[in-house]
Amino acid sequence: MMVMTAKTTTMTTKMMMMMMMMMMMMMMMMMMMMMMMMMMMMMMMMMMMMMIVDDDDGDGDDDDDDDDDDNDDDDDDDDDDDDDDDDDDDDDDDDDDDDDDDDDDDDDDDDDDDDDDDKVFGHPLFKQK
């Protein structure tokens, strides 16, 4: 072990002080870097959350509070169109009446089939005569 003279002790204390200062500076830099990283991460998360589109009705528009009224109006218009489609469906009911006429024709055919005794019901193995 070296002998501690006044000169050596002051040198070692200076070295120790320098080391402590360096360590403190490094720690501060690390802390600042960590804080910056955390802030960046938080900002990124916030941006991502803001970019998410709340599209429940599937029309491609963002369903924010501001846009809700507009979207509702659009939906109402769509409903009106749907009502028109319903009217068309009523026309389809008229077509169904035509189908009923066809059914009557089919009934006539069935009557003809009833006259035939060879008609097969169900599976061919179970023939009923």
PDB file of N, CA and C in Angstrom, residues 43-91:
ATOM      1  N   MET A  43     -46.615   9.746 -26.562  1.00  0.00           N
ATOM      2  CA  MET A  43     -47.116  10.503 -27.709  1.00  0.00           C
ATOM      3  C   MET A  43     -47.526   9.557 -28.833  1.00  0.00           C
ATOM      4  N   MET A  44     -46.722   8.533 -29.071  1.00  0.00           N
ATOM      5  CA  MET A  44     -47.051   7.576 -30.126  1.00  0.00           C
ATOM      6  C   MET A  44     -48.363   6.870 -29.809  1.00  0.00           C
ATOM      7  N   MET A  45     -48.517   6.474 -28.546  1.00  0.00           N
ATOM      8  CA  MET A  45     -49.743   5.785 -28.154  1.00  0.00           C
ATOM      9  C   MET A  45     -50.949   6.695 -28.366  1.00  0.00           C
ATOM     10  N   MET A  46     -50.801   7.959 -27.979  1.00  0.00           N
ATOM     11  CA  MET A  46     -51.914   8.893 -28.141  1.00  0.00           C
ATOM     12  C   MET A  46     -52.246   9.060 -29.619  1.00  0.00           C
ATOM     13  N   MET A  47     -51.240   9.165 -30.457  1.00  0.00           N
ATOM     14  CA  MET A  47     -51.476   9.329 -31.890  1.00  0.00           C
ATOM     15  C   MET A  47     -52.199   8.104 -32.446  1.00  0.00           C
ATOM     16  N   MET A  48     -51.762   6.929 -32.018  1.00  0.00           N
ATOM     17  CA  MET A  48     -52.398   5.710 -32.507  1.00  0.00           C
ATOM     18  C   MET A  48     -53.864   5.678 -32.087  1.00  0.00           C
ATOM     19  N   MET A  49     -54.118   6.071 -30.840  1.00  0.00           N
ATOM     20  CA  MET A  49     -55.499   6.057 -30.358  1.00  0.00           C
ATOM     21  C   MET A  49     -56.347   7.047 -31.161  1.00  0.00           C
ATOM     22  N   MET A  50     -55.758   8.191 -31.499  1.00  0.00           N
ATOM     23  CA  MET A  50     -56.508   9.185 -32.255  1.00  0.00           C
ATOM     24  C   MET A  50     -56.791   8.684 -33.667  1.00  0.00           C
ATOM     25  N   MET A  51     -55.876   7.878 -34.225  1.00  0.00           N
ATOM     26  CA  MET A  51     -56.041   7.443 -35.608  1.00  0.00           C
ATOM     27  C   MET A  51     -57.059   6.319 -35.771  1.00  0.00           C
ATOM     28  N   ILE A  52     -57.400   5.651 -34.664  1.00  0.00           N
ATOM     29  CA  ILE A  52     -58.339   4.525 -34.788  1.00  0.00           C
ATOM     30  C   ILE A  52     -59.697   5.064 -35.236  1.00  0.00           C
ATOM     31  N   VAL A  53     -60.272   4.456 -36.258  1.00  0.00           N
ATOM     32  CA  VAL A  53     -61.558   4.910 -36.790  1.00  0.00           C
ATOM     33  C   VAL A  53     -62.679   4.144 -36.113  1.00  0.00           C
ATOM     34  N   ASP A  54     -63.611   4.873 -35.544  1.00  0.00           N
ATOM     35  CA  ASP A  54     -64.740   4.245 -34.853  1.00  0.00           C
ATOM     36  C   ASP A  54     -65.872   4.088 -35.867  1.00  0.00           C
ATOM     37  N   ASP A  55     -65.850   2.986 -36.584  1.00  0.00           N
ATOM     38  CA  ASP A  55     -66.790   2.787 -37.687  1.00  0.00           C
ATOM     39  C   ASP A  55     -67.704   1.617 -37.366  1.00  0.00           C
ATOM     40  N   ASP A  56     -68.736   1.888 -36.570  1.00  0.00           N
ATOM     41  CA  ASP A  56     -69.632   0.809 -36.158  1.00  0.00           C
ATOM     42  C   ASP A  56     -70.601   0.423 -37.266  1.00  0.00           C
ATOM     43  N   ASP A  57     -71.083   1.413 -38.024  1.00  0.00           N
ATOM     44  CA  ASP A  57     -72.122   1.103 -39.014  1.00  0.00           C
ATOM     45  C   ASP A  57     -71.533   0.646 -40.349  1.00  0.00           C
ATOM     46  N   GLY A  58     -70.187   0.608 -40.465  1.00  0.00           N
ATOM     47  CA  GLY A  58     -69.579   0.027 -41.648  1.00  0.00           C
ATOM     48  C   GLY A  58     -69.676   0.878 -42.901  1.00  0.00           C
ATOM     49  N   ASP A  59     -69.974   2.186 -42.755  1.00  0.00           N
ATOM     50  CA  ASP A  59     -70.094   3.026 -43.957  1.00  0.00           C
ATOM     51  C   ASP A  59     -68.780   3.695 -44.318  1.00  0.00           C
ATOM     52  N   GLY A  60     -67.691   3.400 -43.575  1.00  0.00           N
ATOM     53  CA  GLY A  60     -66.390   3.963 -43.893  1.00  0.00           C
ATOM     54  C   GLY A  60     -66.144   5.314 -43.279  1.00  0.00           C
ATOM     55  N   ASP A  61     -67.140   5.920 -42.616  1.00  0.00           N
ATOM     56  CA  ASP A  61     -66.963   7.214 -41.976  1.00  0.00           C
ATOM     57  C   ASP A  61     -66.618   7.008 -40.516  1.00  0.00           C
ATOM     58  N   ASP A  62     -65.856   7.966 -39.960  1.00  0.00           N
ATOM     59  CA  ASP A  62     -65.520   7.918 -38.546  1.00  0.00           C
ATOM     60  C   ASP A  62     -66.743   8.361 -37.752  1.00  0.00           C
ATOM     61  N   ASP A  63     -67.183   7.531 -36.814  1.00  0.00           N
ATOM     62  CA  ASP A  63     -68.401   7.842 -36.062  1.00  0.00           C
ATOM     63  C   ASP A  63     -68.093   8.679 -34.825  1.00  0.00           C
ATOM     64  N   ASP A  64     -67.534   9.885 -35.030  1.00  0.00           N
ATOM     65  CA  ASP A  64     -67.285  10.780 -33.902  1.00  0.00           C
ATOM     66  C   ASP A  64     -68.581  11.464 -33.509  1.00  0.00           C
ATOM     67  N   ASP A  65     -68.525  12.172 -32.350  1.00  0.00           N
ATOM     68  CA  ASP A  65     -69.729  12.872 -31.896  1.00  0.00           C
ATOM     69  C   ASP A  65     -70.168  13.907 -32.925  1.00  0.00           C
ATOM     70  N   ASP A  66     -69.192  14.591 -33.560  1.00  0.00           N
ATOM     71  CA  ASP A  66     -69.543  15.631 -34.531  1.00  0.00           C
ATOM     72  C   ASP A  66     -70.239  15.028 -35.746  1.00  0.00           C
ATOM     73  N   ASP A  67     -69.779  13.851 -36.161  1.00  0.00           N
ATOM     74  CA  ASP A  67     -70.306  13.260 -37.391  1.00  0.00           C
ATOM     75  C   ASP A  67     -71.578  12.443 -37.163  1.00  0.00           C
ATOM     76  N   ASP A  68     -71.920  12.195 -35.893  1.00  0.00           N
ATOM     77  CA  ASP A  68     -73.064  11.310 -35.631  1.00  0.00           C
ATOM     78  C   ASP A  68     -74.335  11.829 -36.284  1.00  0.00           C
ATOM     79  N   ASP A  69     -74.551  13.167 -36.183  1.00  0.00           N
ATOM     80  CA  ASP A  69     -75.790  13.709 -36.743  1.00  0.00           C
ATOM     81  C   ASP A  69     -75.840  13.466 -38.250  1.00  0.00           C
ATOM     82  N   ASP A  70     -74.706  13.727 -38.912  1.00  0.00           N
ATOM     83  CA  ASP A  70     -74.675  13.526 -40.357  1.00  0.00           C
ATOM     84  C   ASP A  70     -74.919  12.065 -40.695  1.00  0.00           C
ATOM     85  N   ASN A  71     -74.270  11.185 -39.952  1.00  0.00           N
ATOM     86  CA  ASN A  71     -74.425   9.759 -40.236  1.00  0.00           C
ATOM     87  C   ASN A  71     -75.869   9.325 -40.024  1.00  0.00           C
ATOM     88  N   ASP A  72     -76.496   9.871 -38.965  1.00  0.00           N
ATOM     89  CA  ASP A  72     -77.884   9.490 -38.711  1.00  0.00           C
ATOM     90  C   ASP A  72     -78.761   9.935 -39.881  1.00  0.00           C
ATOM     91  N   ASP A  73     -78.484  11.160 -40.381  1.00  0.00           N
ATOM     92  CA  ASP A  73     -79.286  11.629 -41.512  1.00  0.00           C
ATOM     93  C   ASP A  73     -79.111  10.695 -42.698  1.00  0.00           C
ATOM     94  N   ASP A  74     -77.847  10.312 -42.929  1.00  0.00           N
ATOM     95  CA  ASP A  74     -77.594   9.400 -44.047  1.00  0.00           C
ATOM     96  C   ASP A  74     -78.348   8.104 -43.828  1.00  0.00           C
ATOM     97  N   ASP A  75     -78.318   7.609 -42.594  1.00  0.00           N
ATOM     98  CA  ASP A  75     -78.991   6.345 -42.308  1.00  0.00           C
ATOM     99  C   ASP A  75     -80.490   6.492 -42.561  1.00  0.00           C
ATOM    100  N   ASP A  76     -81.050   7.671 -42.177  1.00  0.00           N
ATOM    101  CA  ASP A  76     -82.484   7.868 -42.395  1.00  0.00           C
ATOM    102  C   ASP A  76     -82.792   7.822 -43.889  1.00  0.00           C
ATOM    103  N   ASP A  77     -81.915   8.473 -44.670  1.00  0.00           N
ATOM    104  CA  ASP A  77     -82.135   8.441 -46.119  1.00  0.00           C
ATOM    105  C   ASP A  77     -82.126   7.002 -46.608  1.00  0.00           C
ATOM    106  N   ASP A  78     -81.162   6.234 -46.080  1.00  0.00           N
ATOM    107  CA  ASP A  78     -81.085   4.829 -46.491  1.00  0.00           C
ATOM    108  C   ASP A  78     -82.374   4.111 -46.118  1.00  0.00           C
ATOM    109  N   ASP A  79     -82.918   4.443 -44.928  1.00  0.00           N
ATOM    110  CA  ASP A  79     -84.155   3.792 -44.506  1.00  0.00           C
ATOM    111  C   ASP A  79     -85.278   4.126 -45.488  1.00  0.00           C
ATOM    112  N   ASP A  80     -85.301   5.407 -45.938  1.00  0.00           N
ATOM    113  CA  ASP A  80     -86.348   5.775 -46.892  1.00  0.00           C
ATOM    114  C   ASP A  80     -86.214   4.918 -48.151  1.00  0.00           C
ATOM    115  N   ASP A  81     -84.956   4.753 -48.580  1.00  0.00           N
ATOM    116  CA  ASP A  81     -84.739   3.915 -49.760  1.00  0.00           C
ATOM    117  C   ASP A  81     -85.242   2.504 -49.493  1.00  0.00           C
ATOM    118  N   ASP A  82     -84.990   2.037 -48.270  1.00  0.00           N
ATOM    119  CA  ASP A  82     -85.432   0.685 -47.927  1.00  0.00           C
ATOM    120  C   ASP A  82     -86.953   0.603 -48.015  1.00  0.00           C
ATOM    121  N   ASP A  83     -87.630   1.699 -47.582  1.00  0.00           N
ATOM    122  CA  ASP A  83     -89.085   1.690 -47.650  1.00  0.00           C
ATOM    123  C   ASP A  83     -89.528   1.551 -49.105  1.00  0.00           C
ATOM    124  N   ASP A  84     -88.817   2.274 -49.999  1.00  0.00           N
ATOM    125  CA  ASP A  84     -89.160   2.144 -51.413  1.00  0.00           C
ATOM    126  C   ASP A  84     -88.994   0.695 -51.844  1.00  0.00           C
ATOM    127  N   ASP A  85     -87.911   0.075 -51.350  1.00  0.00           N
ATOM    128  CA  ASP A  85     -87.683  -1.325 -51.699  1.00  0.00           C
ATOM    129  C   ASP A  85     -88.851  -2.170 -51.190  1.00  0.00           C
ATOM    130  N   ASP A  86     -89.370  -1.809 -50.007  1.00  0.00           N
ATOM    131  CA  ASP A  86     -90.496  -2.569 -49.462  1.00  0.00           C
ATOM    132  C   ASP A  86     -91.689  -2.459 -50.411  1.00  0.00           C
ATOM    133  N   ASP A  87     -91.869  -1.245 -50.991  1.00  0.00           N
ATOM    134  CA  ASP A  87     -92.969  -1.098 -51.935  1.00  0.00           C
ATOM    135  C   ASP A  87     -92.763  -2.053 -53.106  1.00  0.00           C
ATOM    136  N   ASP A  88     -91.492  -2.155 -53.528  1.00  0.00           N
ATOM    137  CA  ASP A  88     -91.196  -3.091 -54.612  1.00  0.00           C
ATOM    138  C   ASP A  88     -91.545  -4.504 -54.175  1.00  0.00           C
ATOM    139  N   ASP A  89     -91.287  -4.789 -52.887  1.00  0.00           N
ATOM    140  CA  ASP A  89     -91.604  -6.124 -52.391  1.00  0.00           C
ATOM    141  C   ASP A  89     -93.104  -6.382 -52.513  1.00  0.00           C
ATOM    142  N   ASP A  90     -93.903  -5.298 -52.297  1.00  0.00           N
ATOM    143  CA  ASP A  90     -95.350  -5.476 -52.438  1.00  0.00           C
ATOM    144  C   ASP A  90     -95.667  -5.885 -53.878  1.00  0.00           C
ATOM    145  N   ASP A  91     -94.920  -5.287 -54.822  1.00  0.00           N
ATOM    146  CA  ASP A  91     -95.123  -5.680 -56.213  1.00  0.00           C
ATOM    147  C   ASP A  91     -94.789  -7.165 -56.365  1.00  0.00           C
TER     148      ASP A  91
END
